[in-house]
Amino acid sequence: MYKPALSLLAIAAALIPGAQSAAGTKGAVLKSTWQPLCNLAAELDTIDGQAAKLLKDIASHIKNASGDALRLQIYLAAKEPNPQTGLLKPILGATAHAAADTANKLATAAAETTDAVAHAGFLHGHIAEFLKIFGSAYHGTGPEACLAETFEDSAASGGSIKSIDDLATAKCKVFKSASSDTALNIQQIDDAGFPKLTKAVGLQNTELGDQTDACELTHHTAGSFLTGQAPVNAIPYAAGLLRLAPGNNRHTSAVPKTISTVKAATGTAKDLQVLVDAHAAINAFRKSQLFNVHTGRHRDLAQLKNSDAFKQGVAIYLLGSKKTNGDDKLSNVDQAITDKYGTEQDKFIQKTWAIVDNHKIDEISYDPEGKKQKPLGEITDEKQLALALQYYTQKAADELAAKIGELEKTKDTAVNQPKDCSKLEKAECKPEVGCKYNKTTENAKKIQNVQLCKQTKKQKR
């Protein structure tokens, strides 16, 4: 009485693909296993763009700070000393320091950026190669495939990746994309490891698709890789993330989410070193001090208040410290900053940077054909700013030399006059007009005439 029902089940088993098969050897890798690798590869593909944007931002900050330092120096060279120039000197020190400090950080942290890009590309290459090989291993009969569209572990395969084109549809980055500047956005790596990779590394029979997938690449046995023999080593697919070990078992002690477990496993599973190295390099880049550089901090009052160079400048130029580092006046600096610069950003800009930016200089200072004047804030070419600084510095030096020359002439005249004798016709000494020179004596010295006058006075008495 139950035979018809049994017959129907048999027919269903014959008609439904994979219904007769259980997950096991030679099964395709399920999507729940390979999709997280695609997600990781997609992020790795952006690391170079993130690095490029970071370096460009830092270079731009250095350029802006250097340019502003030149503008300040030009203004100070072109203007006579006044209360405003006193306020600008501490800012000049802070601005020059900001440019130099950022350049130093760039030099010391450049290795982090280079390492991150190199290791990201290396790991991405391992994952992409796995996906391309497994995604290309397909035949329509059966069908037979090595990547299944099925998500569930230990489930019958349903759908297959037939080619590299299918991988692109699944948003798997198997080729390097064109680099584009991208803001820092690393979600696949943290201090602990690879947070999205929660399974232990390796492939396991019970987590593959149907046996009828006939994927020799997932079967660590004789004939799959070597004729008549099984490999003695694990096959390190995807940098060891999907390593195929003897016995088709996972390396259960190594879970990428906790990188320390992967690192511990490298003693016997050296293929996992790629993961350890990539994590270290990219995580260091993710936390790089370069991301803490504040663009335009020399124009930000709040940032300046935290600048040691600015505080030292205030102590020296505004509080009169005679110490190189201004430490004898530092206790009064915070109040001095509030008194001199205020507390509002807009008013601070109007009192300082706006004056510098709006100050017009002669175009001829940097352009031999220049005939007009131009605000400093509109000159962005550092070469022009450097030439203008040289021009106004030289001009100030020439003006100072001319003044010194005039003073020297005045000094010489005052010294020489007493040595010359005047030629009066008669020697006379009148109390109401003082003592006059004795003109009767040629080349007489003034002192002689003074003595003669004194003697004449005494005789008259």
Short mmCIF file of C-alpha atoms in Angstrom, two decimals:
data_model
loop_
_atom_site.label_atom_id
_atom_site.label_comp_id
_atom_site.label_asym_id
_atom_site.label_seq_id
_atom_site.Cartn_x
_atom_site.Cartn_y
_atom_site.Cartn_z
CA MET A 1 0.00 0.00 0.00
CA TYR A 2 2.94 2.30 0.44
CA LYS A 3 4.70 1.42 -2.82
CA PRO A 4 3.15 4.24 -4.93
CA ALA A 5 4.35 6.79 -2.43
CA LEU A 6 7.82 5.34 -2.46
CA SER A 7 7.82 5.43 -6.24
CA LEU A 8 6.96 9.12 -6.22
CA LEU A 9 9.85 9.83 -3.88
CA ALA A 10 12.19 7.95 -6.16
CA ILE A 11 10.99 9.91 -9.18
CA ALA A 12 11.45 13.19 -7.29
CA ALA A 13 14.94 12.19 -6.30
CA ALA A 14 15.79 11.49 -9.91
CA LEU A 15 14.35 14.76 -11.19
CA ILE A 16 15.68 17.21 -8.58
CA PRO A 17 19.36 18.07 -9.25
CA GLY A 18 21.55 17.09 -6.33
CA ALA A 19 18.72 15.55 -4.34
CA GLN A 20 20.42 12.17 -4.45
CA SER A 21 23.74 13.54 -3.32
CA ALA A 22 25.01 14.67 0.01
CA ALA A 23 27.64 17.32 0.59
CA GLY A 24 31.08 15.82 0.56
CA THR A 25 34.23 15.16 -1.43
CA LYS A 26 34.54 16.89 -4.77
CA GLY A 27 31.71 19.26 -3.89
CA ALA A 28 31.80 22.86 -5.08
CA VAL A 29 32.76 25.62 -2.65
CA LEU A 30 29.54 27.20 -1.38
CA LYS A 31 28.80 30.90 -1.67
CA SER A 32 28.73 31.29 2.10
CA THR A 33 32.43 30.38 1.96
CA TRP A 34 33.67 32.30 -1.06
CA GLN A 35 31.50 35.45 -0.86
CA PRO A 36 33.28 36.81 2.26
CA LEU A 37 36.54 36.51 0.31
CA CYS A 38 35.03 38.62 -2.46
CA ASN A 39 34.08 41.26 0.09
CA LEU A 40 37.59 41.29 1.52
CA ALA A 41 39.11 41.48 -1.97
CA ALA A 42 36.88 44.44 -2.83
CA GLU A 43 38.18 46.40 0.15
CA LEU A 44 41.78 45.42 -0.49
CA ASP A 45 41.33 46.82 -3.98
CA THR A 46 40.75 50.29 -2.51
CA ILE A 47 43.76 50.49 -0.18
CA ASP A 48 45.99 52.12 -2.79
CA GLY A 49 43.33 54.77 -3.45
CA GLN A 50 43.01 55.45 0.27
CA ALA A 51 46.78 55.75 0.54
CA ALA A 52 46.93 58.07 -2.48
CA LYS A 53 44.30 60.42 -1.05
CA LEU A 54 46.04 60.49 2.31
CA LEU A 55 49.42 61.35 0.81
CA LYS A 56 47.89 64.01 -1.44
CA ASP A 57 46.08 65.56 1.52
CA ILE A 58 49.30 65.64 3.53
CA ALA A 59 51.25 67.12 0.62
CA SER A 60 48.54 69.76 0.21
CA HIS A 61 48.77 70.62 3.91
CA ILE A 62 52.54 71.01 3.70
CA LYS A 63 52.16 73.22 0.63
CA ASN A 64 49.50 75.39 2.28
CA ALA A 65 51.49 75.78 5.48
CA SER A 66 54.68 76.60 3.56
CA GLY A 67 52.82 79.12 1.41
CA ASP A 68 51.27 80.79 4.44
CA ALA A 69 54.66 80.98 6.13
CA LEU A 70 55.99 82.80 3.06
CA ARG A 71 53.01 85.18 3.07
CA LEU A 72 53.63 86.03 6.71
CA GLN A 73 57.31 86.67 6.07
CA ILE A 74 56.53 88.89 3.08
CA TYR A 75 54.06 90.92 5.13
CA LEU A 76 56.53 91.33 7.99
CA ALA A 77 59.28 92.36 5.57
CA ALA A 78 57.07 94.83 3.70
CA LYS A 79 55.39 96.51 6.67
CA GLU A 80 56.85 98.77 9.32
CA PRO A 81 56.70 97.23 12.82
CA ASN A 82 53.29 97.80 14.40
CA PRO A 83 51.03 96.07 16.95
CA GLN A 84 49.70 93.82 14.21
CA THR A 85 53.11 92.51 13.25
CA GLY A 86 53.67 91.53 16.86
CA LEU A 87 50.58 89.30 16.75
CA LEU A 88 51.76 87.64 13.56
CA LYS A 89 55.20 86.54 14.72
CA PRO A 90 53.97 83.72 17.00
CA ILE A 91 51.69 82.55 14.17
CA LEU A 92 54.66 82.51 11.80
CA GLY A 93 56.56 80.25 14.18
CA ALA A 94 53.60 77.90 14.51
CA THR A 95 52.99 77.85 10.74
CA ALA A 96 56.59 77.06 9.88
CA HIS A 97 56.61 74.37 12.56
CA ALA A 98 53.38 72.86 11.21
CA ALA A 99 54.90 72.51 7.74
CA ALA A 100 58.12 70.97 9.05
CA ASP A 101 56.32 68.70 11.53
CA THR A 102 53.97 67.36 8.87
CA ALA A 103 56.87 66.76 6.51
CA ASN A 104 58.65 64.78 9.22
CA LYS A 105 55.54 62.71 9.90
CA LEU A 106 55.19 62.02 6.21
CA ALA A 107 58.77 60.83 6.00
CA THR A 108 58.56 58.55 9.02
CA ALA A 109 55.11 57.15 8.23
CA ALA A 110 55.61 56.67 4.48
CA ALA A 111 56.80 53.12 5.14
CA GLU A 112 53.42 52.29 6.68
CA THR A 113 51.63 53.46 3.57
CA THR A 114 53.94 51.57 1.24
CA ASP A 115 53.68 48.36 3.27
CA ALA A 116 49.89 48.55 3.41
CA VAL A 117 49.55 49.00 -0.34
CA ALA A 118 52.04 46.22 -1.06
CA HIS A 119 50.49 43.68 1.32
CA ALA A 120 46.94 44.58 0.30
CA GLY A 121 47.84 43.98 -3.32
CA PHE A 122 49.62 40.73 -2.47
CA LEU A 123 46.69 39.32 -0.47
CA HIS A 124 44.21 40.53 -3.07
CA GLY A 125 46.19 38.70 -5.72
CA HIS A 126 46.03 35.42 -3.78
CA ILE A 127 42.26 35.68 -3.33
CA ALA A 128 41.66 36.77 -6.93
CA GLU A 129 43.70 33.86 -8.27
CA PHE A 130 41.66 31.39 -6.24
CA LEU A 131 38.39 32.89 -7.49
CA LYS A 132 39.50 32.94 -11.12
CA ILE A 133 40.67 29.32 -11.09
CA PHE A 134 37.64 27.96 -9.25
CA GLY A 135 35.23 30.20 -11.16
CA SER A 136 36.63 29.04 -14.48
CA ALA A 137 36.47 25.33 -13.54
CA TYR A 138 33.03 24.64 -15.00
CA HIS A 139 31.37 22.24 -17.40
CA GLY A 140 27.73 22.37 -18.49
CA THR A 141 27.20 18.65 -18.20
CA GLY A 142 25.77 17.84 -14.81
CA PRO A 143 26.62 20.68 -14.35
CA GLU A 144 30.07 20.25 -12.93
CA ALA A 145 31.57 23.27 -11.16
CA CYS A 146 33.87 24.37 -8.35
CA LEU A 147 31.97 27.46 -7.12
CA ALA A 148 28.31 27.06 -6.21
CA GLU A 149 25.70 29.79 -5.80
CA THR A 150 24.24 27.93 -2.82
CA PHE A 151 24.78 29.63 0.54
CA GLU A 152 23.90 26.96 3.10
CA ASP A 153 26.58 24.64 4.40
CA SER A 154 26.00 20.90 3.85
CA ALA A 155 23.31 21.67 1.27
CA ALA A 156 22.86 20.49 -2.25
CA SER A 157 24.45 22.78 -4.84
CA GLY A 158 22.11 25.14 -6.61
CA GLY A 159 23.48 27.16 -9.49
CA SER A 160 27.11 27.55 -10.42
CA ILE A 161 29.67 30.18 -11.25
CA LYS A 162 30.31 29.46 -14.90
CA SER A 163 33.01 31.99 -15.73
CA ILE A 164 34.92 35.05 -14.64
CA ASP A 165 32.02 37.15 -15.93
CA ASP A 166 29.78 35.58 -13.29
CA LEU A 167 32.33 36.58 -10.66
CA ALA A 168 32.11 40.19 -11.81
CA THR A 169 28.32 40.00 -11.48
CA ALA A 170 28.82 38.71 -7.94
CA LYS A 171 31.02 41.79 -7.31
CA CYS A 172 34.18 39.76 -6.89
CA LYS A 173 37.23 41.90 -7.68
CA VAL A 174 39.43 39.46 -9.56
CA PHE A 175 41.20 42.23 -11.47
CA LYS A 176 42.76 45.45 -10.20
CA SER A 177 40.39 48.37 -10.57
CA ALA A 178 41.57 51.79 -11.67
CA SER A 179 42.87 53.59 -8.62
CA SER A 180 40.72 56.44 -7.36
CA ASP A 181 41.32 58.65 -4.36
CA THR A 182 39.18 57.39 -1.49
CA ALA A 183 38.77 58.49 2.11
CA LEU A 184 39.86 56.08 4.83
CA ASN A 185 37.29 53.28 5.07
CA ILE A 186 38.62 49.96 6.34
CA GLN A 187 35.93 47.65 7.69
CA GLN A 188 37.46 44.25 6.95
CA ILE A 189 40.40 44.65 9.34
CA ASP A 190 40.61 45.72 12.97
CA ASP A 191 43.06 45.29 15.84
CA ALA A 192 41.82 41.77 16.55
CA GLY A 193 41.96 40.43 13.00
CA PHE A 194 39.59 40.05 10.04
CA PRO A 195 36.18 40.60 11.73
CA LYS A 196 34.08 39.30 8.83
CA LEU A 197 35.97 35.99 8.54
CA THR A 198 34.50 34.06 11.44
CA LYS A 199 35.12 30.51 10.21
CA ALA A 200 38.32 28.59 10.76
CA VAL A 201 40.61 28.53 7.73
CA GLY A 202 40.41 25.70 5.22
CA LEU A 203 37.91 23.60 3.27
CA GLN A 204 36.05 20.68 4.75
CA ASN A 205 33.98 17.97 3.05
CA THR A 206 30.90 18.63 5.15
CA GLU A 207 30.86 22.28 4.06
CA LEU A 208 31.02 21.68 0.32
CA GLY A 209 28.33 21.21 -2.30
CA ASP A 210 27.26 17.98 -4.03
CA GLN A 211 29.65 15.18 -4.73
CA THR A 212 28.29 15.27 -8.27
CA ASP A 213 29.88 18.71 -8.71
CA ALA A 214 32.95 16.61 -9.45
CA CYS A 215 35.38 19.38 -8.46
CA GLU A 216 38.77 17.73 -8.22
CA LEU A 217 40.17 20.98 -6.77
CA THR A 218 38.38 20.37 -3.46
CA HIS A 219 39.52 16.75 -3.08
CA HIS A 220 42.88 16.23 -1.38
CA THR A 221 43.48 12.71 -2.59
CA ALA A 222 45.40 10.63 -5.10
CA GLY A 223 44.68 11.67 -8.66
CA SER A 224 43.30 15.12 -7.93
CA PHE A 225 46.68 16.85 -8.07
CA LEU A 226 49.19 14.07 -8.65
CA THR A 227 48.69 10.94 -10.69
CA GLY A 228 48.31 8.03 -8.30
CA GLN A 229 49.47 10.00 -5.27
CA ALA A 230 48.00 12.47 -2.80
CA PRO A 231 49.96 15.66 -2.03
CA VAL A 232 51.79 15.60 1.30
CA ASN A 233 51.20 19.34 1.82
CA ALA A 234 48.13 21.50 2.18
CA ILE A 235 47.13 23.34 -0.99
CA PRO A 236 47.11 27.01 0.14
CA TYR A 237 44.11 28.41 -1.74
CA ALA A 238 43.44 32.12 -1.18
CA ALA A 239 46.53 32.75 0.97
CA GLY A 240 45.55 29.80 3.14
CA LEU A 241 42.05 31.07 3.91
CA LEU A 242 40.62 28.08 2.04
CA ARG A 243 43.63 25.79 2.34
CA LEU A 244 42.95 22.19 1.35
CA ALA A 245 44.72 19.98 3.88
CA PRO A 246 45.24 16.19 3.95
CA GLY A 247 42.02 14.57 5.10
CA ASN A 248 40.00 17.51 3.75
CA ASN A 249 39.69 19.05 7.21
CA ARG A 250 39.81 22.64 8.40
CA HIS A 251 42.67 24.00 10.48
CA THR A 252 40.24 24.54 13.33
CA SER A 253 42.66 26.42 15.60
CA ALA A 254 43.16 29.30 13.14
CA VAL A 255 40.25 31.72 12.87
CA PRO A 256 41.03 34.95 10.91
CA LYS A 257 38.68 36.98 13.10
CA THR A 258 41.28 36.47 15.83
CA ILE A 259 44.60 37.01 14.09
CA SER A 260 46.58 35.74 17.07
CA THR A 261 45.22 32.24 16.39
CA VAL A 262 46.36 32.44 12.79
CA LYS A 263 49.77 33.68 13.86
CA ALA A 264 50.09 30.77 16.29
CA ALA A 265 49.20 28.33 13.51
CA THR A 266 51.97 29.53 11.19
CA GLY A 267 54.41 27.24 12.98
CA THR A 268 52.94 24.27 11.11
CA ALA A 269 50.92 26.12 8.46
CA LYS A 270 53.44 28.53 6.96
CA ASP A 271 51.08 29.43 4.11
CA LEU A 272 49.05 31.48 6.62
CA GLN A 273 51.93 33.96 7.04
CA VAL A 274 50.49 35.99 4.15
CA LEU A 275 47.41 36.72 6.27
CA VAL A 276 49.45 37.63 9.33
CA ASP A 277 51.69 40.03 7.40
CA ALA A 278 48.81 41.65 5.51
CA HIS A 279 46.86 42.22 8.69
CA ALA A 280 49.84 43.83 10.44
CA ALA A 281 50.60 46.18 7.54
CA ILE A 282 47.03 47.27 6.79
CA ASN A 283 46.08 47.67 10.44
CA ALA A 284 49.14 49.88 11.02
CA PHE A 285 48.11 52.00 8.05
CA ARG A 286 44.53 52.18 9.37
CA LYS A 287 45.83 53.68 12.63
CA SER A 288 48.59 55.79 11.09
CA GLN A 289 49.43 59.11 12.71
CA LEU A 290 49.06 60.67 9.27
CA PHE A 291 45.30 60.52 9.64
CA ASN A 292 45.62 62.74 12.72
CA VAL A 293 47.20 65.63 10.83
CA HIS A 294 44.77 68.57 10.85
CA THR A 295 44.76 70.49 7.60
CA GLY A 296 44.96 74.26 8.09
CA ARG A 297 45.65 74.01 11.82
CA HIS A 298 47.85 77.13 11.67
CA ARG A 299 44.74 79.17 10.78
CA ASP A 300 42.59 77.56 13.46
CA LEU A 301 42.71 79.34 16.82
CA ALA A 302 41.69 76.22 18.75
CA GLN A 303 44.48 74.23 17.09
CA LEU A 304 47.01 77.00 17.66
CA LYS A 305 46.24 76.99 21.37
CA ASN A 306 47.52 73.42 21.45
CA SER A 307 50.67 74.25 19.49
CA ASP A 308 53.87 74.39 21.55
CA ALA A 309 55.52 76.48 18.83
CA PHE A 310 52.72 79.05 19.02
CA LYS A 311 52.87 79.20 22.82
CA GLN A 312 56.62 79.71 22.74
CA GLY A 313 56.17 82.51 20.20
CA VAL A 314 53.61 84.24 22.41
CA ALA A 315 55.95 83.95 25.40
CA ILE A 316 58.88 85.43 23.47
CA TYR A 317 57.29 88.06 21.21
CA LEU A 318 54.31 89.18 23.28
CA LEU A 319 55.43 88.55 26.86
CA GLY A 320 59.10 89.42 26.41
CA SER A 321 60.68 86.13 27.44
CA LYS A 322 64.45 86.03 27.01
CA LYS A 323 64.54 82.23 27.00
CA THR A 324 64.88 80.29 23.74
CA ASN A 325 61.84 78.18 24.55
CA GLY A 326 60.02 80.90 26.47
CA ASP A 327 59.55 78.65 29.48
CA ASP A 328 59.86 81.50 31.99
CA LYS A 329 56.64 83.03 30.65
CA LEU A 330 54.65 79.93 29.68
CA SER A 331 52.49 80.10 32.79
CA ASN A 332 51.02 83.37 31.49
CA VAL A 333 50.65 82.30 27.87
CA ASP A 334 47.05 81.03 27.92
CA GLN A 335 45.74 84.29 29.32
CA ALA A 336 47.89 86.27 26.89
CA ILE A 337 46.45 84.33 23.95
CA THR A 338 42.93 85.14 25.11
CA ASP A 339 43.81 88.81 25.67
CA LYS A 340 45.63 89.29 22.37
CA TYR A 341 43.79 86.97 19.98
CA GLY A 342 40.38 86.60 21.59
CA THR A 343 38.31 83.43 21.70
CA GLU A 344 36.26 83.59 18.49
CA GLN A 345 37.61 82.09 15.29
CA ASP A 346 36.06 84.68 12.96
CA LYS A 347 37.47 87.62 14.92
CA PHE A 348 40.84 85.90 15.14
CA ILE A 349 40.95 85.58 11.34
CA GLN A 350 39.98 89.22 10.85
CA LYS A 351 42.68 90.33 13.27
CA THR A 352 45.45 88.25 11.70
CA TRP A 353 45.13 86.22 8.52
CA ALA A 354 42.66 88.51 6.77
CA ILE A 355 45.13 91.38 7.10
CA VAL A 356 47.90 89.27 5.59
CA ASP A 357 45.77 87.82 2.80
CA ASN A 358 44.41 91.24 1.81
CA HIS A 359 47.77 93.00 1.90
CA LYS A 360 48.72 93.99 -1.64
CA ILE A 361 52.24 93.64 -2.95
CA ASP A 362 53.82 94.83 -6.19
CA GLU A 363 53.58 92.26 -8.95
CA ILE A 364 57.04 93.31 -10.08
CA SER A 365 58.36 91.68 -6.91
CA TYR A 366 57.88 88.28 -8.56
CA ASP A 367 57.20 89.17 -12.20
CA PRO A 368 59.58 91.47 -14.13
CA GLU A 369 56.65 92.57 -16.30
CA GLY A 370 54.29 93.16 -13.38
CA LYS A 371 52.76 96.63 -13.19
CA LYS A 372 49.95 96.28 -10.66
CA GLN A 373 49.49 95.12 -7.11
CA LYS A 374 47.97 91.83 -5.97
CA PRO A 375 46.70 90.59 -2.58
CA LEU A 376 48.96 88.02 -0.95
CA GLY A 377 46.05 85.64 -0.50
CA GLU A 378 45.60 85.41 -4.27
CA ILE A 379 49.18 84.33 -4.93
CA THR A 380 49.34 80.54 -4.67
CA ASP A 381 52.51 79.84 -6.63
CA GLU A 382 55.26 79.14 -4.09
CA LYS A 383 57.94 80.22 -6.55
CA GLN A 384 56.29 83.63 -6.89
CA LEU A 385 55.95 83.93 -3.12
CA ALA A 386 59.62 83.03 -2.66
CA LEU A 387 60.66 85.66 -5.22
CA ALA A 388 58.44 88.25 -3.56
CA LEU A 389 59.97 87.47 -0.17
CA GLN A 390 63.46 87.90 -1.62
CA TYR A 391 62.39 91.19 -3.22
CA TYR A 392 60.91 92.71 -0.06
CA THR A 393 63.67 91.38 2.15
CA GLN A 394 66.26 92.97 -0.14
CA LYS A 395 64.22 96.16 -0.32
CA ALA A 396 64.07 96.35 3.47
CA ALA A 397 67.81 95.69 3.67
CA ASP A 398 68.53 98.43 1.11
CA GLU A 399 66.34 100.92 2.98
CA LEU A 400 68.07 100.09 6.24
CA ALA A 401 71.49 100.47 4.63
CA ALA A 402 70.47 103.88 3.25
CA LYS A 403 69.35 105.04 6.70
CA ILE A 404 72.58 103.86 8.25
CA GLY A 405 74.49 105.71 5.55
CA GLU A 406 72.64 108.94 6.32
CA LEU A 407 73.40 108.55 10.01
CA GLU A 408 77.06 107.95 9.25
CA LYS A 409 77.20 111.17 7.24
CA THR A 410 75.59 113.13 10.06
CA LYS A 411 78.01 111.63 12.56
CA ASP A 412 81.02 112.50 10.39
CA THR A 413 79.87 116.12 9.99
CA ALA A 414 79.42 116.57 13.73
CA VAL A 415 82.88 115.19 14.44
CA ASN A 416 84.73 117.18 11.81
CA GLN A 417 83.20 120.58 12.38
CA PRO A 418 85.03 121.30 15.67
CA LYS A 419 88.33 120.55 13.96
CA ASP A 420 87.94 123.21 11.27
CA CYS A 421 88.94 126.78 11.85
CA SER A 422 86.72 129.60 10.69
CA LYS A 423 88.40 132.65 9.24
CA LEU A 424 87.12 135.73 11.03
CA GLU A 425 88.78 138.99 10.28
CA LYS A 426 89.05 139.89 13.95
CA ALA A 427 89.24 137.81 17.03
CA GLU A 428 86.49 138.80 19.36
CA CYS A 429 84.63 137.31 22.28
CA LYS A 430 81.21 138.61 23.20
CA PRO A 431 79.24 137.19 26.14
CA GLU A 432 75.93 137.60 24.37
CA VAL A 433 76.94 135.49 21.40
CA GLY A 434 79.50 133.22 23.00
CA CYS A 435 83.06 132.63 21.97
CA LYS A 436 83.97 133.06 18.31
CA TYR A 437 86.91 131.63 16.44
CA ASN A 438 90.20 133.49 16.15
CA LYS A 439 90.35 134.13 12.43
CA THR A 440 93.80 135.64 12.60
CA THR A 441 95.41 132.29 13.14
CA GLU A 442 95.51 129.95 10.19
CA ASN A 443 94.60 126.31 10.79
CA ALA A 444 94.08 126.92 14.50
CA LYS A 445 92.30 124.33 16.53
CA LYS A 446 88.96 125.09 18.15
CA ILE A 447 90.36 124.44 21.57
CA GLN A 448 92.98 127.10 20.97
CA ASN A 449 90.32 129.64 20.04
CA VAL A 450 88.26 128.76 23.09
CA GLN A 451 91.27 129.29 25.32
CA LEU A 452 92.02 132.59 23.58
CA CYS A 453 88.48 133.78 24.16
CA LYS A 454 88.68 132.89 27.80
CA GLN A 455 91.91 134.83 28.15
CA THR A 456 90.37 137.83 26.38
CA LYS A 457 87.42 137.74 28.78
CA LYS A 458 89.71 137.82 31.79
CA GLN A 459 91.71 140.76 30.41
CA LYS A 460 88.50 142.78 29.86
CA ARG A 461 87.48 142.24 33.46
#
